[in-house]
């Protein structure tokens, strides 16, 4: 097992504006001088992803994993618990970014990059966390580790079979009929089926009887708004389809969730052992909100609104939607996951996505976002408590 700097440490430096090119060069030189130095390659792969060079990053990661599949992110305090995280090869969003939840903690994080095979050389650990993100690529890994973990000698958090329910279409089915929850049905379709719709076929003729325009279309496994399009009718779909990457897509009705002031508000909430915590909120005139494009940095008014949301979360948002959040938690059965959502005018919680691999961190500029630190430290403390409580449970028989 080799020790890496890891995602959180590198992202903190990147978001602070540091030029990571010299560090990346030194990591590559170290790997060249010491061919067994897999950790340097893995850290360099992360920097290459920051730089928008995914092909190079993938090559570096693959070479690192050829040399070593298990890496340590050292605790910064005397070790209280050794957490084995099962992770998948891939880009930054392929896994739960546990490093960001465990910064400056007494938890030693061990990252094991899995295959479908059960390894014989796992390090000693007190608890397992399945951090593999739900995706079509990762489903064989999740299925294999569902079997491997059936009689594991230590407790396991986020069981693989529950992660499978986070797929957009499956999650929409899972959350139907829950009190005060609205997650519109989502369907997985092929390019050929989209072409039928674009040519004027009715949704019913395409086995989508409940679908109505306008719709949103996204490639399978896409995140952060990549290639996400709003489509008002068949003619618009015909114009957009040639520019959409891939052959398989999710399609769902577009929901106008703007508030009475004409702005769209999207909330990210983490559920930790069933307890909700505020992660962030974005306010934008555009329906497709992602925190980085919502203009939060540029607007003191938006930051003030977010600060109030985070400060009053437990007494306000979490109370108002307590029954909905509890029902979602019970239905999904995960120990830890995130929700991207909005509030509808009728009081329902509109769910965009449920995912345990959502980015949750405390890396924002503290001069612009000082209000985030107390909220995130509460969240991190709850996550640490979840791990310690789970590790102290009796191992399954």
XYZ file of C-alpha atoms in Angstrom:
397
model
C 0.000 0.000 0.000
C 1.394 3.396 -1.028
C 0.572 6.833 0.401
C -0.885 9.521 -1.887
C -1.626 13.200 -1.483
C -5.132 12.452 -2.726
C -8.049 14.359 -4.191
C -8.871 16.717 -1.312
C -5.327 17.987 -0.775
C -4.774 18.535 -4.488
C -8.188 20.100 -5.068
C -7.660 22.506 -2.190
C -4.458 23.758 -3.802
C -6.081 23.884 -7.240
C -9.117 25.874 -6.053
C -6.802 28.254 -4.203
C -5.281 29.156 -7.566
C -1.949 27.398 -7.174
C -0.155 26.448 -10.359
C 0.075 22.670 -10.011
C 2.184 22.180 -13.136
C 5.498 22.131 -11.219
C 4.089 19.580 -8.763
C 2.764 17.457 -11.617
C 6.140 17.545 -13.333
C 7.939 16.531 -10.147
C 5.504 13.640 -9.631
C 6.119 12.390 -13.160
C 9.876 12.695 -12.721
C 9.688 10.765 -9.463
C 7.718 8.014 -11.173
C 10.262 7.878 -13.995
C 13.175 7.590 -11.561
C 11.405 5.038 -9.367
C 9.321 2.701 -11.594
C 7.507 1.231 -8.579
C 6.250 4.694 -7.533
C 2.555 4.210 -8.323
C 1.378 6.894 -5.882
C 3.092 9.647 -7.874
C 1.312 8.490 -11.023
C -2.065 8.435 -9.280
C -1.636 11.975 -7.930
C -0.437 13.185 -11.336
C -3.554 11.639 -12.889
C -5.748 13.777 -10.614
C -3.899 16.942 -11.641
C -4.321 16.008 -15.297
C -8.063 15.786 -14.727
C -8.004 19.278 -13.234
C -6.167 20.400 -16.371
C -8.824 18.960 -18.659
C -6.648 16.174 -20.044
C -8.789 13.084 -19.359
C -6.984 10.796 -21.796
C -3.595 11.434 -20.198
C -5.171 11.125 -16.756
C -6.677 7.766 -17.667
C -3.329 6.505 -18.953
C -1.512 7.568 -15.789
C -4.163 6.034 -13.565
C -4.100 2.771 -15.502
C -0.332 2.523 -15.123
C -0.590 3.300 -11.408
C -3.196 0.575 -10.921
C -1.074 -1.888 -12.864
C 1.584 -1.378 -10.197
C -0.605 -1.084 -7.111
C -4.346 -1.105 -6.396
C -4.335 0.015 -2.753
C -3.418 3.513 -1.535
C -3.440 5.279 1.808
C -4.411 8.840 2.680
C -2.855 9.264 6.076
C -4.806 10.607 9.040
C -3.567 13.928 10.407
C -4.234 12.849 14.007
C -3.631 9.599 15.901
C -5.612 6.975 14.018
C -9.007 6.206 15.498
C -10.292 4.013 12.676
C -9.030 2.405 9.466
C -11.630 2.857 6.724
C -11.329 0.689 3.623
C -13.051 2.425 0.708
C -13.820 0.315 -2.329
C -13.444 2.548 -5.374
C -13.582 2.117 -9.139
C -11.082 3.237 -11.767
C -12.258 6.281 -13.660
C -12.671 10.034 -13.515
C -13.112 12.173 -10.414
C -16.879 11.587 -10.228
C -16.594 7.803 -10.487
C -16.543 7.436 -6.689
C -17.663 9.036 -3.453
C -14.997 11.691 -2.717
C -14.440 10.474 0.834
C -11.172 12.377 1.045
C -13.150 15.623 1.133
C -15.299 14.375 4.024
C -12.305 13.231 6.069
C -9.874 16.146 5.764
C -7.821 16.764 8.915
C -9.399 13.796 10.680
C -8.310 10.803 12.741
C -9.615 8.374 10.111
C -7.047 6.568 7.984
C -8.526 6.217 4.509
C -7.477 3.213 2.446
C -8.545 3.333 -1.208
C -8.772 -0.020 -2.938
C -9.396 0.124 -6.702
C -11.512 -2.932 -7.287
C -11.931 -5.415 -10.097
C -14.673 -8.024 -10.178
C -12.279 -10.461 -8.477
C -11.898 -10.773 -4.718
C -8.289 -9.849 -3.847
C -6.195 -11.781 -1.391
C -4.123 -8.846 -0.191
C -6.476 -6.270 1.335
C -4.982 -4.275 4.220
C -6.214 -4.608 7.787
C -9.292 -2.425 8.272
C -12.076 -1.723 10.774
C -14.883 -0.760 8.402
C -15.732 -0.957 4.690
C -17.383 1.839 2.730
C -18.521 1.030 -0.802
C -17.608 4.264 -2.562
C -18.134 2.995 -6.112
C -20.455 5.348 -7.963
C -23.510 4.047 -9.804
C -22.921 3.892 -13.568
C -23.284 1.466 -16.433
C -19.518 0.887 -16.313
C -19.527 0.171 -12.585
C -22.569 -2.118 -12.416
C -20.513 -5.318 -12.919
C -18.218 -4.208 -10.086
C -21.172 -3.526 -7.777
C -22.735 -6.895 -8.620
C -19.480 -8.748 -7.941
C -18.868 -6.991 -4.634
C -22.428 -7.623 -3.511
C -21.416 -11.276 -3.509
C -17.938 -10.721 -2.058
C -19.221 -8.671 0.881
C -22.031 -11.037 1.862
C -20.176 -12.367 4.936
C -17.498 -9.730 5.445
C -15.805 -9.848 8.845
C -16.309 -6.115 9.551
C -19.376 -3.880 9.002
C -20.066 -2.514 5.524
C -21.604 0.886 4.738
C -23.508 1.683 1.517
C -24.167 -1.866 0.404
C -23.623 -2.410 -3.339
C -27.171 -3.640 -3.980
C -28.561 -0.369 -2.611
C -26.247 1.729 -4.791
C -27.859 0.157 -7.861
C -31.079 2.017 -6.949
C -29.384 5.367 -7.597
C -29.563 5.054 -11.394
C -31.751 7.934 -12.584
C -34.514 5.767 -14.019
C -34.500 3.315 -11.109
C -34.457 6.110 -8.520
C -37.447 7.757 -10.177
C -39.369 4.499 -9.885
C -38.250 4.006 -6.277
C -39.410 7.441 -5.167
C -42.859 7.421 -6.762
C -45.781 7.830 -4.371
C -43.660 9.030 -1.442
C -45.328 11.776 0.642
C -44.517 15.313 -0.488
C -41.892 14.019 -2.949
C -41.917 14.514 -6.703
C -39.297 12.869 -8.891
C -40.621 12.763 -12.450
C -40.364 9.454 -14.236
C -37.167 8.987 -16.206
C -36.663 6.530 -19.038
C -33.568 5.047 -20.610
C -33.784 5.262 -24.400
C -31.590 4.560 -27.403
C -30.562 6.980 -30.115
C -32.916 5.136 -32.457
C -35.843 5.738 -30.104
C -34.960 9.427 -29.830
C -34.835 9.548 -33.615
C -38.377 8.167 -33.705
C -39.566 10.932 -31.369
C -37.691 13.511 -33.418
C -39.417 12.239 -36.550
C -42.818 12.888 -34.985
C -43.723 9.554 -33.390
C -45.858 9.930 -30.291
C -44.274 9.060 -26.934
C -46.845 6.296 -26.533
C -45.657 4.710 -29.788
C -42.130 4.716 -28.346
C -43.183 2.938 -25.127
C -43.140 6.271 -23.242
C -46.861 6.828 -22.624
C -46.422 9.257 -19.727
C -43.866 11.474 -21.452
C -44.824 14.955 -22.651
C -42.776 17.754 -24.212
C -40.852 19.779 -23.128
C -38.297 17.180 -22.058
C -34.708 17.015 -20.898
C -32.270 14.597 -22.514
C -28.845 13.581 -21.261
C -26.352 10.842 -22.153
C -26.220 7.854 -19.814
C -23.663 8.338 -17.007
C -23.273 12.080 -17.674
C -22.999 14.487 -14.742
C -22.584 18.215 -14.073
C -24.822 19.155 -16.986
C -22.614 17.589 -19.649
C -24.624 17.425 -22.908
C -27.849 18.029 -20.952
C -30.452 19.635 -23.217
C -33.939 21.016 -22.794
C -36.094 20.121 -25.783
C -39.400 21.848 -26.405
C -40.760 19.657 -29.213
C -39.935 17.043 -31.825
C -38.466 19.594 -34.237
C -36.059 20.839 -31.587
C -35.074 17.271 -30.764
C -34.357 16.608 -34.442
C -32.020 19.614 -34.494
C -30.261 18.645 -31.250
C -29.896 14.901 -31.758
C -26.925 14.984 -34.176
C -24.952 16.931 -31.575
C -25.650 14.631 -28.620
C -22.812 12.207 -27.813
C -23.370 8.507 -27.278
C -26.060 6.004 -28.176
C -27.977 5.687 -24.893
C -29.772 8.449 -23.037
C -32.068 9.344 -20.185
C -35.194 11.298 -21.050
C -37.579 12.939 -18.577
C -40.175 15.713 -18.578
C -38.850 19.211 -17.996
C -40.261 20.741 -14.802
C -40.378 24.520 -14.460
C -39.337 24.946 -10.852
C -38.666 28.675 -10.766
C -39.625 30.608 -7.652
C -42.093 33.488 -7.544
C -39.264 35.979 -8.217
C -38.389 34.216 -11.473
C -35.177 32.680 -10.131
C -34.380 28.979 -9.981
C -33.092 27.564 -6.701
C -31.399 24.203 -6.379
C -30.436 22.688 -3.034
C -27.925 19.975 -2.240
C -28.609 17.995 0.924
C -26.599 15.121 2.393
C -28.289 12.389 4.404
C -25.953 10.813 6.959
C -27.463 7.928 8.852
C -30.834 9.401 7.916
C -30.083 12.884 9.267
C -30.150 15.721 6.710
C -27.392 18.316 6.371
C -27.125 21.353 4.111
C -24.332 21.184 1.524
C -25.077 24.219 -0.640
C -27.734 26.066 -2.601
C -27.472 27.752 -5.984
C -29.610 30.614 -7.279
C -29.761 31.362 -10.993
C -31.905 32.779 -13.775
C -31.040 29.614 -15.733
C -32.896 26.349 -15.066
C -29.736 24.273 -15.446
C -28.048 25.211 -12.184
C -24.675 23.939 -11.179
C -23.018 25.609 -8.253
C -20.005 26.723 -10.261
C -22.133 28.423 -12.931
C -24.758 29.974 -10.650
C -22.800 33.196 -10.071
C -22.535 32.691 -6.325
C -19.016 34.131 -6.253
C -20.129 37.300 -8.030
C -23.298 38.009 -6.018
C -23.280 39.023 -2.352
C -27.085 38.774 -2.342
C -26.995 35.139 -3.470
C -24.365 34.316 -0.870
C -26.464 35.974 1.831
C -29.417 33.813 0.828
C -27.275 30.699 0.896
C -25.837 31.692 4.284
C -29.369 31.986 5.701
C -30.317 28.619 4.185
C -27.342 26.918 5.806
C -27.638 28.668 9.166
C -31.375 27.949 9.498
C -31.369 24.570 7.764
C -32.173 22.364 10.761
C -35.043 24.575 11.963
C -36.395 25.527 8.532
C -35.739 23.403 5.414
C -35.129 20.138 7.273
C -38.297 20.606 9.324
C -40.418 21.652 6.367
C -39.341 18.631 4.330
C -38.683 16.262 7.206
C -41.278 13.681 6.200
C -40.125 13.708 2.570
C -36.449 13.333 3.472
C -37.202 10.535 5.937
C -39.255 8.690 3.317
C -36.489 9.002 0.719
C -33.928 7.756 3.215
C -36.069 4.756 4.169
C -36.780 3.866 0.561
C -33.142 3.994 -0.603
C -31.633 2.275 2.436
C -28.176 3.873 2.151
C -26.042 5.009 5.056
C -24.823 8.085 3.185
C -26.010 9.843 0.014
C -26.830 13.238 -1.430
C -29.936 14.797 -2.947
C -30.140 17.607 -5.493
C -33.603 19.119 -5.214
C -35.846 22.167 -5.397
C -38.984 23.366 -3.625
C -42.211 23.487 -5.596
C -44.876 26.090 -4.889
C -47.242 23.379 -3.616
C -44.728 22.348 -0.938
C -43.421 19.208 -2.595
C -39.710 18.462 -2.799
C -38.719 18.152 -6.462
C -35.898 15.606 -6.789
C -33.393 15.988 -9.614
C -30.949 13.318 -8.536
C -30.013 11.057 -5.647
C -26.386 9.939 -5.591
C -23.833 8.979 -2.970
C -20.960 10.248 -5.167
C -21.997 13.917 -5.086
C -19.170 16.283 -4.226
C -19.376 17.467 -0.615
C -16.447 19.566 0.586
C -15.218 22.557 2.581
C -12.787 23.847 -0.043
C -14.489 27.147 -0.894
C -12.723 30.467 -0.324
C -13.370 31.285 3.339
C -13.260 35.026 2.685
C -16.209 34.779 0.287
C -17.991 31.852 1.939
C -17.203 32.048 5.673
C -20.670 30.740 6.558
C -19.950 27.376 4.957
C -17.298 26.294 7.418
C -19.546 25.806 10.494
C -22.156 23.956 8.412
C -19.599 21.682 6.789
C -17.849 20.940 10.067
C -21.191 19.793 11.500
C -21.636 17.565 8.466
C -18.106 16.151 8.756
C -18.582 15.470 12.460
C -21.791 13.568 11.695
C -20.029 11.523 9.018
C -17.193 10.677 11.395
C -19.738 9.654 14.045
C -21.482 7.440 11.480
C -18.197 5.659 10.754
C -17.271 5.185 14.412
C -20.738 3.946 15.340
C -20.777 1.520 12.424
C -17.316 0.192 13.219
C -18.441 -0.560 16.767
C -21.427 -2.576 15.620
C -21.193 -6.327 15.883
C -19.907 -7.772 12.646
C -22.509 -9.764 10.689
C -22.743 -13.440 11.557
